[in-house]
PDB file of C-alpha atoms in Angstrom:
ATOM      1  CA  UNK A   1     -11.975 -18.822 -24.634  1.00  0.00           C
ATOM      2  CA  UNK A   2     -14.109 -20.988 -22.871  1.00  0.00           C
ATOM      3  CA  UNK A   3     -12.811 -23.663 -20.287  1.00  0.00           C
ATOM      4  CA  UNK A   4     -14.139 -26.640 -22.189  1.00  0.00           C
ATOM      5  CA  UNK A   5     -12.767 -25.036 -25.717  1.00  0.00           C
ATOM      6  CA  UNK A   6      -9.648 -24.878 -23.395  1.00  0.00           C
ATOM      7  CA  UNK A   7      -9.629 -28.584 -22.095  1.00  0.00           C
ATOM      8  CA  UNK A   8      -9.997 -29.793 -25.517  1.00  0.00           C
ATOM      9  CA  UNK A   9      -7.327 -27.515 -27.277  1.00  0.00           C
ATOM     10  CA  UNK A  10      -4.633 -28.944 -24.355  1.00  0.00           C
ATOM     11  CA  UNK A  11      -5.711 -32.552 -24.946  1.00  0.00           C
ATOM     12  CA  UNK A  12      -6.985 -32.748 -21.345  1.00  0.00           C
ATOM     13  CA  UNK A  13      -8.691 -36.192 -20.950  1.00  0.00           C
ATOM     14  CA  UNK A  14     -12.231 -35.932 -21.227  1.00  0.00           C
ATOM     15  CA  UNK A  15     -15.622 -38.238 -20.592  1.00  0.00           C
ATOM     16  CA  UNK A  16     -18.717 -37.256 -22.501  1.00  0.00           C
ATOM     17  CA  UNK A  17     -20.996 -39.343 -23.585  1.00  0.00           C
ATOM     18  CA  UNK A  18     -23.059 -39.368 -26.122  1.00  0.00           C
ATOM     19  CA  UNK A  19     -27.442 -38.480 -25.379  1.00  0.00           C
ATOM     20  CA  UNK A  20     -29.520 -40.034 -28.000  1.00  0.00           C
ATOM     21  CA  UNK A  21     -32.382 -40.323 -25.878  1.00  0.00           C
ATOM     22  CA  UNK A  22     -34.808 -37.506 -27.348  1.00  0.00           C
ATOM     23  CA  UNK A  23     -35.370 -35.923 -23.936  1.00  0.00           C
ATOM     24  CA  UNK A  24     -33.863 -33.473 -21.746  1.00  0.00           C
ATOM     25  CA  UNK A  25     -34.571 -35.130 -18.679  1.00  0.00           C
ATOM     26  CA  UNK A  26     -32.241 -38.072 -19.888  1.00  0.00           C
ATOM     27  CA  UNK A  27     -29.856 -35.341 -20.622  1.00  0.00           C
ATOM     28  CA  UNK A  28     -30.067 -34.203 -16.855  1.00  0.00           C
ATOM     29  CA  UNK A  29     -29.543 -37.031 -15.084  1.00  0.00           C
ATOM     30  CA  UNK A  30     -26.601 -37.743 -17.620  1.00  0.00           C
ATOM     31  CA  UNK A  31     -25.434 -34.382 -16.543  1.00  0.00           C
ATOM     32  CA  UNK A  32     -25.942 -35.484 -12.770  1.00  0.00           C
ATOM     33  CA  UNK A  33     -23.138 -37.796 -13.082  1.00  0.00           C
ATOM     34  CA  UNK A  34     -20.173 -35.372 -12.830  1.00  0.00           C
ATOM     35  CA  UNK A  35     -19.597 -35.432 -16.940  1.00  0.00           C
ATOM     36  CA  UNK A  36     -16.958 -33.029 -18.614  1.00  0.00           C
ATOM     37  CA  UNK A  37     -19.500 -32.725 -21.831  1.00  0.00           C
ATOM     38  CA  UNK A  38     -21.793 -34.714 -23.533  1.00  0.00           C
ATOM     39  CA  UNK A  39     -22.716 -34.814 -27.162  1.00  0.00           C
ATOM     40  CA  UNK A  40     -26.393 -34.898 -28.228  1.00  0.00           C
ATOM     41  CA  UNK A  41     -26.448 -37.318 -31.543  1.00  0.00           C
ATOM     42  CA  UNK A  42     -28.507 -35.571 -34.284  1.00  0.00           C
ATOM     43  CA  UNK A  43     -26.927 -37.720 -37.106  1.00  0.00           C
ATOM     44  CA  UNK A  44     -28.354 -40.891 -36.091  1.00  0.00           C
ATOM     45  CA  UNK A  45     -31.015 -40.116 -33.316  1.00  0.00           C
ATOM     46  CA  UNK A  46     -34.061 -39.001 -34.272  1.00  0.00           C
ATOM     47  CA  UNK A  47     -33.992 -35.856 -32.624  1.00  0.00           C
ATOM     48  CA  UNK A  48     -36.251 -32.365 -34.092  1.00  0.00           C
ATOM     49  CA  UNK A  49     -34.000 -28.900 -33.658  1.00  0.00           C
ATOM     50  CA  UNK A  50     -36.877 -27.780 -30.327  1.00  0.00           C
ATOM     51  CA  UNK A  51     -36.041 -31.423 -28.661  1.00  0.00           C
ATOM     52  CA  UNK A  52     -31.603 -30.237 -29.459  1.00  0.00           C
ATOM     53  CA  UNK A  53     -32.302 -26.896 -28.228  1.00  0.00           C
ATOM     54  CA  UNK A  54     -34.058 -28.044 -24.836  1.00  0.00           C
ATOM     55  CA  UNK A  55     -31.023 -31.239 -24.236  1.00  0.00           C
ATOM     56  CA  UNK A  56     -28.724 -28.384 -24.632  1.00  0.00           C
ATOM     57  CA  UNK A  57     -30.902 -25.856 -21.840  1.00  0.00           C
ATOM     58  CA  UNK A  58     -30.606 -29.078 -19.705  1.00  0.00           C
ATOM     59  CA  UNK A  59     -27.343 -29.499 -19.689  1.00  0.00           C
ATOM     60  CA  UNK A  60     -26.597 -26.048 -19.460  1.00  0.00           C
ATOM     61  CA  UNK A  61     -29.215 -26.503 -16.309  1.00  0.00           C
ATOM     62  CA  UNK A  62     -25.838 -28.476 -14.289  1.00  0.00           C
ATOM     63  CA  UNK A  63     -23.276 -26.580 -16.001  1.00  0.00           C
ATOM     64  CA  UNK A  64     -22.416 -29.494 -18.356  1.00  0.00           C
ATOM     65  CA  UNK A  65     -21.061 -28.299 -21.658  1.00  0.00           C
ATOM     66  CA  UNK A  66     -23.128 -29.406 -24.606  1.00  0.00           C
ATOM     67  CA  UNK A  67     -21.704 -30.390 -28.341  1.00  0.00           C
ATOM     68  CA  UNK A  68     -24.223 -31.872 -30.985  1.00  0.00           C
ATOM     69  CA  UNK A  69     -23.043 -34.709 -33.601  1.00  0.00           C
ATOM     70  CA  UNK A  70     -24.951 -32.962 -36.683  1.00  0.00           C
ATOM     71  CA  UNK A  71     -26.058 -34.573 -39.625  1.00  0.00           C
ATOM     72  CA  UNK A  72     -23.404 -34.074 -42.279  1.00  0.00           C
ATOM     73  CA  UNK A  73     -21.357 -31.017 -43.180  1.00  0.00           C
ATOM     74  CA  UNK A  74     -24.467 -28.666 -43.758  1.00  0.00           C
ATOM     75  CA  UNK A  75     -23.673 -25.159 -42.711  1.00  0.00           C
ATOM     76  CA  UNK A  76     -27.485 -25.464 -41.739  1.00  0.00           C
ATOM     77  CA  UNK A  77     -27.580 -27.885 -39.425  1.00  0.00           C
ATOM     78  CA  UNK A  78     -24.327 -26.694 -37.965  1.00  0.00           C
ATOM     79  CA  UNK A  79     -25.557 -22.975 -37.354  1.00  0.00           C
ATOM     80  CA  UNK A  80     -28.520 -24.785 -35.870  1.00  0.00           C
ATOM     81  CA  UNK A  81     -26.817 -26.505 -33.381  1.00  0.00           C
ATOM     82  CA  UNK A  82     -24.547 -23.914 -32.425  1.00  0.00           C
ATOM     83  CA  UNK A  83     -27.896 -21.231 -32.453  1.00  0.00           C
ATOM     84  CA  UNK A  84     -29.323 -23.654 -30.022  1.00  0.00           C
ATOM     85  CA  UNK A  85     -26.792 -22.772 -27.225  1.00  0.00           C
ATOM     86  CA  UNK A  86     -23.850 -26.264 -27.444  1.00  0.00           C
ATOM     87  CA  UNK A  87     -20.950 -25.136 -27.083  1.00  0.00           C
ATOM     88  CA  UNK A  88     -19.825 -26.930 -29.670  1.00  0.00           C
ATOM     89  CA  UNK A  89     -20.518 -29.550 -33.134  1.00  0.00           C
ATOM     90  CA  UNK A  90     -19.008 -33.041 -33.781  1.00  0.00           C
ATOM     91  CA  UNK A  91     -18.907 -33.123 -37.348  1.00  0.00           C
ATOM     92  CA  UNK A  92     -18.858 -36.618 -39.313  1.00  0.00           C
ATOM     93  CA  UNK A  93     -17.052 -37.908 -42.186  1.00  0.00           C
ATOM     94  CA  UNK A  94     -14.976 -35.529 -42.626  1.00  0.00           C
ATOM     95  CA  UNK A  95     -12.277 -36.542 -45.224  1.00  0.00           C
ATOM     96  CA  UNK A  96     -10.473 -33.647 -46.133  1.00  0.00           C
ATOM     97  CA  UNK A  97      -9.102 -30.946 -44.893  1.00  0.00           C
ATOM     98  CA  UNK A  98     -11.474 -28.605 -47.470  1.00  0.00           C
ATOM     99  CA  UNK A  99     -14.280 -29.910 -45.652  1.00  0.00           C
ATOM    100  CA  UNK A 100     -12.967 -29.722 -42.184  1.00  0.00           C
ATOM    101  CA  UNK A 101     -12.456 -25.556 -43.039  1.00  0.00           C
ATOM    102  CA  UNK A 102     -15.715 -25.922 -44.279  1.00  0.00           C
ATOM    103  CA  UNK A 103     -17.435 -26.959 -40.821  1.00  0.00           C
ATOM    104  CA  UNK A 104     -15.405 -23.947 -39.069  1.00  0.00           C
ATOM    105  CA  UNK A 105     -16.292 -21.579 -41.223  1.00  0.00           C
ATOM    106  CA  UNK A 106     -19.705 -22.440 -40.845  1.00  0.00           C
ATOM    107  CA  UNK A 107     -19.641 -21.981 -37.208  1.00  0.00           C
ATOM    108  CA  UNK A 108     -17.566 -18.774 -36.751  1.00  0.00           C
ATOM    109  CA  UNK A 109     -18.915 -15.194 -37.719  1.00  0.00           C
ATOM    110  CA  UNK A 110     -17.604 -12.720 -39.861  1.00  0.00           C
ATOM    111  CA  UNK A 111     -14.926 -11.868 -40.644  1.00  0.00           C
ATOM    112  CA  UNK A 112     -13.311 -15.573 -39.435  1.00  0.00           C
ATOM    113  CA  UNK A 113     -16.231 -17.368 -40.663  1.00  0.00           C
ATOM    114  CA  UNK A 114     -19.938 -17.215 -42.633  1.00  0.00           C
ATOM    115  CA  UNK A 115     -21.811 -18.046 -39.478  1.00  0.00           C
ATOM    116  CA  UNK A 116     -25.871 -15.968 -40.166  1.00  0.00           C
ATOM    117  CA  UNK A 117     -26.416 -14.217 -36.942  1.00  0.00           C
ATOM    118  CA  UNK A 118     -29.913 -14.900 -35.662  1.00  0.00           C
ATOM    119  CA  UNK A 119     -31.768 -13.629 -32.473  1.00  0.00           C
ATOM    120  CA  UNK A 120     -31.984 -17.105 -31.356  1.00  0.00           C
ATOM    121  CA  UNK A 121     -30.958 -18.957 -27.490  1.00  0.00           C
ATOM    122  CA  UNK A 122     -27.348 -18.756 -28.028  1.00  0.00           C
ATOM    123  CA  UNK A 123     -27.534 -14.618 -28.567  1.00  0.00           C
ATOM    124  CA  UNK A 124     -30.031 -14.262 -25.669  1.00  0.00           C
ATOM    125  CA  UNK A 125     -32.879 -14.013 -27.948  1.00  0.00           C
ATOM    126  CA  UNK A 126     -31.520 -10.609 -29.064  1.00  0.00           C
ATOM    127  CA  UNK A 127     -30.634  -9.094 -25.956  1.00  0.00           C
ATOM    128  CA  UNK A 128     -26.755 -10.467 -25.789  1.00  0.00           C
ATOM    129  CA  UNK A 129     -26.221 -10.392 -29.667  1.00  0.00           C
ATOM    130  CA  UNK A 130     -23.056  -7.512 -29.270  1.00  0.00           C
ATOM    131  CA  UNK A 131     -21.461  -9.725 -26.590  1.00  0.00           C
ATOM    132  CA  UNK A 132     -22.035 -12.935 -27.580  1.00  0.00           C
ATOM    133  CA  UNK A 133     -20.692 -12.203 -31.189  1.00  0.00           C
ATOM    134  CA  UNK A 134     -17.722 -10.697 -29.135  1.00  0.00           C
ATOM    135  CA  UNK A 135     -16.986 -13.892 -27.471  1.00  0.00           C
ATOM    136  CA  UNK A 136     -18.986 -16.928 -29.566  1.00  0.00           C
ATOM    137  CA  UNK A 137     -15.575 -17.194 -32.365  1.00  0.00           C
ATOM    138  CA  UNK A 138     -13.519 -18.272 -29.426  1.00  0.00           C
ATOM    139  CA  UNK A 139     -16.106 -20.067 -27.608  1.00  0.00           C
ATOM    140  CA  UNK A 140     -17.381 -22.571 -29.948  1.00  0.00           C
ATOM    141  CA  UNK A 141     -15.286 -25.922 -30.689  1.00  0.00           C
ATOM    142  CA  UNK A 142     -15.793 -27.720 -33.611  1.00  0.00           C
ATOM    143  CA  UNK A 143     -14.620 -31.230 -34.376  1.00  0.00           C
ATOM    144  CA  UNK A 144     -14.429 -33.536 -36.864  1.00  0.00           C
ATOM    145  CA  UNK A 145     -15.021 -37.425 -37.152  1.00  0.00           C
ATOM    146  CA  UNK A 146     -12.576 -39.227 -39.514  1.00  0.00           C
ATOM    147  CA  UNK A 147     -14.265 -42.307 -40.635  1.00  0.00           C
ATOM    148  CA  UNK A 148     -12.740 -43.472 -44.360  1.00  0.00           C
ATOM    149  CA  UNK A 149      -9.395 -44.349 -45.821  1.00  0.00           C
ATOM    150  CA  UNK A 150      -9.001 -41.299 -47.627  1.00  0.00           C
ATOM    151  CA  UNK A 151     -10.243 -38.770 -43.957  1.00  0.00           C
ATOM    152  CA  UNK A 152      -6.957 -41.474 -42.696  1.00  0.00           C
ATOM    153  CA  UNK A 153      -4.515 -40.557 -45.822  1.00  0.00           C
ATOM    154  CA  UNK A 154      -5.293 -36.972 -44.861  1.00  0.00           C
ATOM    155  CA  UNK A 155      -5.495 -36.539 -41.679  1.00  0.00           C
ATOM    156  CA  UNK A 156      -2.383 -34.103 -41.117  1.00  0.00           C
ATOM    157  CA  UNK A 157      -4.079 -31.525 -43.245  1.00  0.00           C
ATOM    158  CA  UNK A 158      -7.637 -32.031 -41.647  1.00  0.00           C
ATOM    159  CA  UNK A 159      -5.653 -31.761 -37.950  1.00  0.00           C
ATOM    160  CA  UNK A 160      -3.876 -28.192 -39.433  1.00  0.00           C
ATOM    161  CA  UNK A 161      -7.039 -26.694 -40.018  1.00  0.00           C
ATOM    162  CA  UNK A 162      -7.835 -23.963 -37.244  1.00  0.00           C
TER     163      UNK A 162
END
């Protein structure tokens, strides 16, 4: 398990703020600050999947953990962020607890998920695909953004979902 999958499972307070500037040299001096994460904002930024992948290579530049706020509940654009190298997805309006197990299974491989593995940053372009797929099920947080009345009359089952 990673330290930052481990801060966030024991609650441990954390500042990370969110990048929306389209450039990784606003993500380093971000990461210059002495952040815990940050969270690059694909759902309202207008941000191309190249652009995500090199924020998250600049962060990873100073050590600084890297999530991504994706779009919407698309496996898609959630394998895409995670293939990128973040260490994690922020997943928004999330309403039910169906669709929070839908966002992990998305990001965890076989047999705990339906996660496509591709050659891509994350895996080492192919060189690191045995270890990473060893390590990445563990690795990888995933949360959710409650934002409606009904994600608020549910919110014990979306917080049960593992």
């Amino acid at each position: 398990m990673s330290e930052f999958r481990q801060k966030c499972i024991s609650r441990t307070n954390l500042v990370g703020p969110f990048a929306a500037i389209p450039h990784p040299v606003a993500v380093e001096v971000m990461a210059s600050s002495g952040l815990d994460f940050l969270c690059i904002d694909w759902e309202h930024a207008q941000i191309s999947r190249e652009t995500i992948e090199a924020m998250v290579r600049a962060a990873d530049v100073h050590r600084v953990p890297a999530m991504v706020r994706v779009p919407g509940h698309a496996p898609e654009a959630i394998q895409a962020a995670l293939d990128s190298g973040a260490q994690g997805v922020l997943v928004p309006r999330v309403s039910t607890a169906e669709q929070a197990a839908m966002a992990v299974k998305a990001s965890r491989y076989p047999p705990l998920g339906e996660r496509g593995v591709g050659p891509g940053r994350a895996a080492g372009y192919g060189y690191r695909i045995p270890e990473y797929l060893a390590a990445a099920n563990e690795r990888i947080v995933v949360a959710v953004q409650v934002e409606t009345a009904e994600g608020l009359a549910n919110i014990e089952a979306i917080a049960a979902v593992d």
